Coordinates of C-alpha atoms in Angstrom, one line a residue:
M29 CA 0.4 5.5 21.5
A30 CA -3.0 5.1 19.8
T31 CA -5.3 2.4 21.2
A32 CA -8.0 0.5 19.3
A33 CA -10.7 3.0 18.3
C34 CA -13.6 3.4 16.0
G35 CA -14.2 6.1 13.3
S36 CA -15.7 6.8 10.0
G37 CA -14.0 8.3 6.9
K38 CA -15.3 10.8 4.5
S39 CA -18.1 9.5 2.3
A40 CA -19.6 10.5 -0.9
S41 CA -23.1 12.1 -1.0
T42 CA -23.9 10.2 -4.2
S43 CA -25.2 6.6 -4.4
A44 CA -22.6 4.0 -3.5
T45 CA -21.7 0.4 -4.2
T46 CA -22.5 -1.4 -1.0
A47 CA -22.5 -4.7 0.8
T48 CA -23.9 -6.1 4.0
P49 CA -21.2 -7.4 6.4
G50 CA -21.2 -11.1 6.9
S51 CA -19.2 -14.2 7.3
G52 CA -19.4 -17.8 6.2
G53 CA -20.2 -18.3 2.5
G54 CA -20.8 -14.6 1.8
S55 CA -23.3 -11.8 2.5
T56 CA -26.5 -10.6 1.0
G57 CA -26.4 -7.3 -0.8
T58 CA -28.7 -4.5 0.1
S59 CA -29.8 -1.1 -1.3
A60 CA -27.3 1.3 -2.9
T61 CA -27.3 3.6 0.1
T62 CA -25.9 1.2 2.6
T63 CA -22.3 1.8 3.7
V64 CA -19.6 -0.8 3.2
K65 CA -18.2 -1.5 6.7
V66 CA -14.6 -2.7 6.9
G67 CA -12.2 -3.5 9.7
V68 CA -8.6 -2.1 9.9
M69 CA -6.0 -4.2 11.6
T70 CA -2.8 -2.5 12.5
D71 CA 0.0 -2.5 15.1
S72 CA -1.1 0.5 17.2
T73 CA 0.8 -0.6 20.3
G74 CA 3.6 -3.0 21.1
A75 CA 7.0 -3.7 19.7
A76 CA 6.1 -2.8 16.0
A77 CA 4.1 0.3 16.8
S78 CA 6.8 2.8 15.8
G79 CA 6.2 1.9 12.1
F80 CA 2.4 2.0 12.1
Q81 CA 1.2 5.2 13.6
G82 CA 0.0 6.6 10.2
T83 CA -2.3 3.7 9.3
E84 CA -5.5 5.5 10.1
S85 CA -4.5 8.6 8.2
G86 CA -3.8 6.5 5.1
I87 CA -7.2 4.8 5.5
K88 CA -9.0 8.2 5.7
A89 CA -7.1 9.4 2.6
G90 CA -8.0 6.3 0.6
I91 CA -11.7 6.5 1.7
G92 CA -11.8 10.1 0.6
V93 CA -10.6 9.1 -2.9
A94 CA -13.0 6.2 -3.0
A95 CA -15.8 8.6 -2.2
T96 CA -15.0 10.6 -5.4
K97 CA -15.7 7.4 -7.3
G98 CA -19.1 6.9 -5.7
L99 CA -18.3 4.6 -2.8
K100 CA -19.2 5.0 0.8
I101 CA -16.9 3.2 3.2
Q102 CA -17.0 3.1 7.0
Y103 CA -14.1 1.6 9.1
V104 CA -13.5 0.2 12.5
M105 CA -9.9 0.2 13.9
A106 CA -8.5 -2.8 15.7
D107 CA -5.1 -3.0 17.5
T108 CA -3.1 -6.2 17.0
Q109 CA -0.8 -5.2 19.9
S110 CA 2.1 -6.3 17.7
T111 CA 1.5 -10.0 18.4
P112 CA 0.0 -12.9 16.5
A113 CA -2.4 -13.6 19.3
G114 CA -3.4 -10.0 19.4
A115 CA -4.0 -10.1 15.6
L116 CA -6.4 -13.1 16.0
A117 CA -8.3 -11.3 18.8
A118 CA -8.6 -8.2 16.7
A119 CA -9.9 -10.2 13.8
Q120 CA -12.4 -12.1 15.9
K121 CA -13.8 -8.8 17.3
L122 CA -14.1 -7.2 13.8
V123 CA -15.9 -10.2 12.4
E124 CA -18.0 -11.4 15.4
Q125 CA -18.9 -8.1 17.0
D126 CA -18.5 -5.4 14.4
H127 CA -19.6 -7.6 11.5
V128 CA -17.3 -6.1 8.9
F129 CA -17.5 -7.0 5.2
A130 CA -13.8 -7.0 4.6
I131 CA -10.5 -6.4 6.4
L132 CA -7.8 -3.9 5.5
E133 CA -4.5 -5.1 6.9
V134 CA -1.4 -3.0 7.8
S135 CA 0.3 -5.2 10.4
S136 CA 3.6 -7.1 11.0
D137 CA 1.6 -9.8 12.8
F138 CA -1.4 -10.4 10.7
Y139 CA -0.4 -14.1 10.1
G140 CA -1.9 -14.9 13.5
A141 CA -5.4 -14.2 12.1
A142 CA -4.9 -15.4 8.5
Q143 CA -6.4 -18.9 8.9
Y144 CA -9.3 -17.7 11.0
L145 CA -10.3 -15.1 8.4
F146 CA -10.0 -17.6 5.6
Q147 CA -12.4 -19.9 7.4
Q148 CA -14.8 -17.0 7.9
H149 CA -14.6 -16.2 4.2
I150 CA -13.7 -12.6 4.9
P151 CA -11.8 -10.7 2.1
V152 CA -8.5 -9.3 3.4
I153 CA -6.6 -6.6 1.4
G154 CA -3.2 -5.5 2.6
G155 CA 0.6 -5.2 2.1
G156 CA 1.3 -8.8 2.7
F157 CA 4.7 -8.1 4.4
D158 CA 4.0 -10.2 7.6
G159 CA 4.4 -13.7 6.3
P160 CA 4.4 -16.1 3.3
E161 CA 0.6 -16.9 3.5
W162 CA -0.1 -14.1 0.9
S163 CA 1.9 -15.6 -1.9
T164 CA 1.1 -19.3 -1.9
G165 CA -2.6 -19.1 -3.1
A166 CA -3.7 -21.5 -0.3
L167 CA -5.6 -18.7 1.4
S168 CA -7.6 -17.3 -1.6
N169 CA -9.2 -14.5 0.5
L170 CA -5.9 -12.6 0.7
F171 CA -5.1 -9.8 -1.7
D172 CA -1.6 -8.4 -1.6
V173 CA -1.6 -4.8 -2.8
A174 CA 2.2 -4.8 -2.9
G175 CA 2.2 -7.4 -5.7
S176 CA 1.8 -10.8 -4.0
V177 CA 5.4 -10.9 -2.8
D178 CA 7.1 -14.2 -2.5
Y179 CA 9.8 -13.4 0.1
S180 CA 11.5 -16.7 -0.6
G181 CA 12.1 -15.6 -4.2
V182 CA 15.1 -13.5 -5.2
S183 CA 15.2 -10.7 -7.8
T184 CA 18.1 -8.8 -9.2
T185 CA 16.7 -5.4 -8.0
I186 CA 18.4 -4.9 -4.6
G187 CA 21.7 -6.3 -5.9
A188 CA 21.6 -4.0 -8.9
F189 CA 21.0 -0.9 -6.7
M190 CA 23.8 -1.9 -4.3
K191 CA 26.1 -2.4 -7.2
S192 CA 25.2 1.0 -8.7
Q193 CA 26.2 2.7 -5.5
G194 CA 29.6 1.0 -5.3
V195 CA 28.9 -1.5 -2.6
T196 CA 31.3 -4.4 -2.4
K197 CA 30.4 -6.2 0.9
I198 CA 26.8 -6.5 2.2
G199 CA 25.5 -7.0 5.7
V200 CA 21.8 -7.9 6.4
V201 CA 19.7 -8.3 9.5
G202 CA 16.3 -10.0 9.9
Y203 CA 14.1 -10.9 12.8
G204 CA 14.1 -14.5 14.0
V205 CA 10.3 -14.5 14.7
S206 CA 9.4 -13.0 11.3
A207 CA 9.5 -15.3 8.3
T208 CA 9.3 -12.4 5.9
A209 CA 12.0 -10.4 7.6
R210 CA 14.3 -13.4 7.5
E211 CA 13.6 -14.2 3.9
A212 CA 13.8 -10.6 2.8
A213 CA 17.2 -10.2 4.4
A214 CA 18.5 -13.4 3.0
G215 CA 17.1 -12.7 -0.4
A216 CA 18.7 -9.3 -0.5
A217 CA 22.0 -10.9 0.4
Q218 CA 21.6 -13.4 -2.4
S219 CA 20.5 -10.7 -4.8
A220 CA 23.7 -8.8 -4.0
S221 CA 25.8 -11.9 -4.4
T222 CA 24.5 -12.4 -8.0
A223 CA 25.6 -8.8 -8.7
G224 CA 29.2 -9.7 -7.6
I225 CA 28.9 -8.3 -4.0
S226 CA 30.3 -10.4 -1.2
I227 CA 27.9 -11.4 1.7
A228 CA 30.1 -10.2 4.6
Y229 CA 27.6 -10.4 7.5
Q230 CA 24.2 -12.0 8.0
N231 CA 22.0 -12.2 11.1
L232 CA 18.6 -13.6 10.5
N233 CA 17.7 -14.3 14.1
F234 CA 17.7 -10.8 15.7
P235 CA 15.1 -10.2 18.5
F236 CA 12.0 -8.5 17.2
G237 CA 12.1 -4.7 17.8
S238 CA 15.3 -4.8 19.8
T239 CA 17.7 -1.8 19.8
D240 CA 20.6 -3.8 21.4
V241 CA 22.5 -3.4 18.1
Q242 CA 26.1 -2.7 19.3
P243 CA 27.2 -6.3 18.7
L244 CA 25.8 -6.1 15.1
A245 CA 27.6 -2.9 14.4
I246 CA 30.9 -4.2 15.7
A247 CA 30.6 -7.4 13.6
M248 CA 29.7 -5.4 10.5
K249 CA 32.7 -3.1 10.9
A250 CA 35.0 -6.1 11.5
A251 CA 33.7 -7.7 8.3
G252 CA 34.2 -4.6 6.2
V253 CA 30.5 -4.1 5.4
D254 CA 29.9 -1.1 3.1
G255 CA 26.2 -1.9 2.2
V256 CA 23.5 -2.7 4.7
Y257 CA 19.9 -4.0 4.2
V258 CA 17.6 -4.1 7.2
P259 CA 13.9 -5.2 6.7
V260 CA 13.1 -4.3 10.3
V261 CA 11.1 -1.6 12.2
P262 CA 12.6 1.9 12.3
S263 CA 13.6 1.7 16.0
T264 CA 16.0 -1.2 15.2
S265 CA 17.3 0.2 11.9
F266 CA 18.0 3.7 13.2
A267 CA 19.8 2.3 16.3
L268 CA 22.0 0.2 14.1
Y269 CA 22.8 3.1 11.7
A270 CA 23.8 5.3 14.7
A271 CA 26.0 2.5 16.1
L272 CA 27.8 2.1 12.8
L273 CA 28.4 5.8 12.5
A274 CA 29.7 5.9 16.1
L275 CA 32.3 3.3 15.2
G276 CA 33.3 5.2 12.1
A277 CA 31.9 2.6 9.8
K278 CA 29.6 4.7 7.6
P279 CA 28.2 2.4 4.8
K280 CA 27.8 3.5 1.2
V281 CA 24.2 2.2 1.3
F282 CA 22.1 1.7 4.4
L283 CA 18.8 0.5 2.9
S284 CA 15.6 0.4 5.0
P285 CA 12.2 -0.6 3.7
T286 CA 10.5 1.3 6.6
G287 CA 10.8 4.8 8.1
Y288 CA 10.3 6.9 4.9
G289 CA 8.1 9.9 5.5
G290 CA 6.3 12.2 7.8
D291 CA 6.6 10.2 11.1
L292 CA 10.3 10.6 10.9
L293 CA 10.2 14.3 10.1
Q294 CA 8.1 15.0 13.1
S295 CA 10.9 13.8 15.4
P296 CA 14.0 16.1 15.5
A297 CA 16.0 13.2 17.1
G298 CA 14.8 10.8 14.4
V299 CA 15.7 13.2 11.6
Q300 CA 19.2 13.6 13.1
A301 CA 19.6 9.8 13.5
A302 CA 18.4 9.1 9.9
Q303 CA 20.7 11.5 8.0
G304 CA 22.0 9.6 5.0
I305 CA 19.8 6.6 5.3
D306 CA 18.4 5.2 2.1
F307 CA 14.7 4.5 2.3
E308 CA 13.0 1.9 0.1
T309 CA 9.4 2.2 -1.0
T310 CA 7.4 0.0 -3.4
A311 CA 5.3 3.0 -4.6
A312 CA 6.4 6.3 -6.1
T313 CA 8.1 8.7 -3.7
V314 CA 6.4 12.0 -3.5
D315 CA 9.3 14.2 -4.6
L316 CA 8.7 12.7 -8.1
N317 CA 5.4 14.7 -8.3
T318 CA 3.6 12.1 -10.3
P319 CA -0.2 12.4 -10.8
G320 CA -0.6 9.5 -8.3
T321 CA 1.6 11.1 -5.6
K322 CA -0.1 14.5 -6.0
Q323 CA -3.5 12.8 -5.5
F324 CA -2.2 10.9 -2.5
Q325 CA -0.9 14.0 -0.8
A326 CA -4.0 16.0 -1.5
A327 CA -6.2 13.3 -0.1
L328 CA -4.0 13.1 3.1
K329 CA -4.4 16.9 3.5
S330 CA -8.1 17.0 2.8
Y331 CA -9.3 13.9 4.7
A332 CA -6.7 13.3 7.4
N333 CA -5.2 16.8 7.9
V334 CA -1.8 15.4 7.1
T335 CA 0.6 17.8 5.3
T336 CA 3.9 16.0 5.9
I337 CA 5.5 13.4 3.6
P338 CA 3.5 10.2 3.7
T339 CA 4.7 7.4 6.0
F340 CA 5.2 3.7 5.3
S341 CA 1.9 2.8 7.1
E342 CA 0.0 5.7 5.3
Y343 CA 1.2 4.3 1.9
E344 CA 0.2 0.7 2.9
A345 CA -3.2 1.8 4.2
Y346 CA -4.0 4.0 1.2
L347 CA -3.0 1.1 -1.1
A348 CA -5.3 -1.2 0.8
V349 CA -8.2 1.1 0.3
A350 CA -7.3 1.3 -3.4
G351 CA -7.5 -2.5 -3.6
L352 CA -10.9 -2.5 -1.9
T353 CA -12.1 0.2 -4.3
S354 CA -11.0 -1.8 -7.3
G355 CA -12.9 -4.8 -6.2
L356 CA -16.1 -2.9 -5.4
L357 CA -16.0 -1.0 -8.7
K358 CA -15.4 -4.1 -10.7
G359 CA -17.9 -6.2 -8.8
G360 CA -20.9 -3.9 -9.3
A361 CA -23.7 -3.0 -7.0
S362 CA -24.6 -5.1 -3.9
P363 CA -21.7 -7.6 -3.9
T364 CA -21.4 -10.5 -1.6
T365 CA -18.1 -11.4 0.0
S366 CA -17.7 -14.2 -2.6
S367 CA -18.6 -12.0 -5.6
F368 CA -16.3 -9.3 -4.4
M369 CA -13.3 -11.6 -4.1
T370 CA -14.1 -13.0 -7.6
A371 CA -14.2 -9.5 -9.0
L372 CA -11.0 -8.4 -7.3
R373 CA -9.1 -11.5 -8.5
E374 CA -10.0 -10.5 -12.0
V375 CA -8.2 -7.1 -11.7
T376 CA -5.0 -7.5 -13.7
D377 CA -3.9 -3.8 -14.0
F378 CA -4.1 -2.5 -10.4
D379 CA -2.1 0.8 -10.2
G380 CA -2.7 1.7 -6.5
F381 CA -4.6 4.9 -7.2
G382 CA -1.8 5.8 -9.6
L383 CA 1.1 5.2 -7.1
Y384 CA 2.5 2.4 -9.2
G385 CA 2.5 4.2 -12.5
T386 CA 3.0 1.8 -15.4
H387 CA 4.2 -1.0 -13.1
T388 CA 0.8 -2.4 -12.3
L389 CA 0.1 -5.7 -10.6
D390 CA -2.1 -8.6 -11.4
F391 CA -4.4 -9.9 -8.6
S392 CA -4.9 -13.2 -10.5
Q393 CA -1.3 -14.2 -9.8
F394 CA 0.2 -15.4 -6.5
G395 CA 3.9 -15.0 -5.6
N396 CA 4.6 -13.0 -8.8
V397 CA 7.0 -10.5 -7.1
A398 CA 10.3 -11.8 -5.6
G399 CA 11.9 -10.5 -2.5
S400 CA 10.9 -7.3 -0.8
V401 CA 10.3 -5.1 -3.8
G402 CA 7.0 -4.1 -5.5
P403 CA 5.1 -4.6 -8.8
G404 CA 7.3 -5.3 -11.7
D405 CA 10.2 -6.2 -9.3
C406 CA 10.6 -2.4 -8.9
M407 CA 11.5 -0.2 -6.0
Y408 CA 12.0 3.4 -5.3
V409 CA 14.9 4.7 -3.1
A410 CA 15.1 8.1 -1.4
K411 CA 17.8 9.5 0.8
L412 CA 17.2 11.8 3.7
S413 CA 19.3 15.0 3.8
G414 CA 18.3 17.6 6.3
S415 CA 14.5 17.4 6.4
T416 CA 14.2 16.4 2.7
F417 CA 13.8 13.0 1.1
T418 CA 15.2 13.0 -2.4
T419 CA 14.9 10.1 -4.8
I420 CA 18.2 8.7 -5.8
S421 CA 19.1 9.1 -9.5
G422 CA 18.3 5.9 -11.3
A423 CA 16.1 4.6 -8.5
G424 CA 12.8 6.2 -9.3
P425 CA 12.2 3.4 -9.8
I426 CA 14.9 0.8 -10.2
C427 CA 13.6 -2.5 -11.6
G428 CA 14.9 -6.0 -11.9
T429 CA 13.8 -9.5 -12.8
R430 CA 13.2 -12.7 -10.8
I431 CA 16.1 -15.1 -10.7
P432 CA 14.7 -18.5 -11.8
G433 CA 15.1 -21.3 -9.3
L434 CA 16.9 -19.2 -6.6
K435 CA 15.4 -19.2 -3.2
A436 CA 16.3 -17.1 -0.1
S437 CA 18.3 -19.3 2.1
T438 CA 17.4 -18.8 5.8

């Protein structure tokens, strides 16, 4: 396991947009040779760590791309220890000791620090998958690079995908301590229901990170579940999939929003356990070979020495740097924290360094994506076969629409 550490990414040799770190009402800009210093909050240790080991590599790759655009960015890592209290402690250190200008967030427990960073007037750019604070607009310093996801909302996307794969009965699992996991699971069930799929099993109070999944597998088999949606960390989802297979209950779809990519491929046991699992991403999967994915992989290789398929946390970290870059470029030289946030809120066509293609997102909107999908209510789905992830036909991406008035019932 990685512990909290400091480091600096690649930087451009040309002049750069810069800002002096600060808190309160903003910071005072300095000369164009000062480096922008940001903090990176992630779950390096603890129950959620299995899904976040690639965060720093994604940050390095994003900083490398930002350098080609004339920006110099320095970063400091901070470990949340996979707890809300740990997230708050990490944020306090980054602000009060490291004096960062902004926070890049890739954590399942960021919500523990959200109010503090709002009070300190620190911009936060991240995936927004830890809690509902990202989508309400109450905390105006938060910028969700996944599309300001309202997990209480329901879109047709997941139901449409399940239906296309022949699913007739869905089972979902969410963590009791995670509002987003509960709502994502419940919303997926309701999305499936609107597509004519029966909700056969639902557990929204599973212990965080647990692998004691045998009772779930037995209940799913008894209920005749043939489609599963699990917005949980890979250790839980892989254990559940293995338990279902051991019972002879192989589902037509076993959809996991985490686990896609290189982390999995480095583990022979993990590869074996994940054969046949369907992995969801909100950005383009690399086998599609889009300009955005080619740039992403090249940056990972050049700046982080990563040559495997990107992981969930590498995607999220890279997108966070892309969001930071958009705000810095739009805001001009010597931004304050206030002017940076104003500039980034005016970005209405964010494409995530090209990873979103034509399905761009609008930072001026809050809660404009429903459920656990990405910009445009779209998602990509790839299945693992051998050591290869292949995007499923019709799911590169598959898009839907928000269902007016329908809320995830938890």
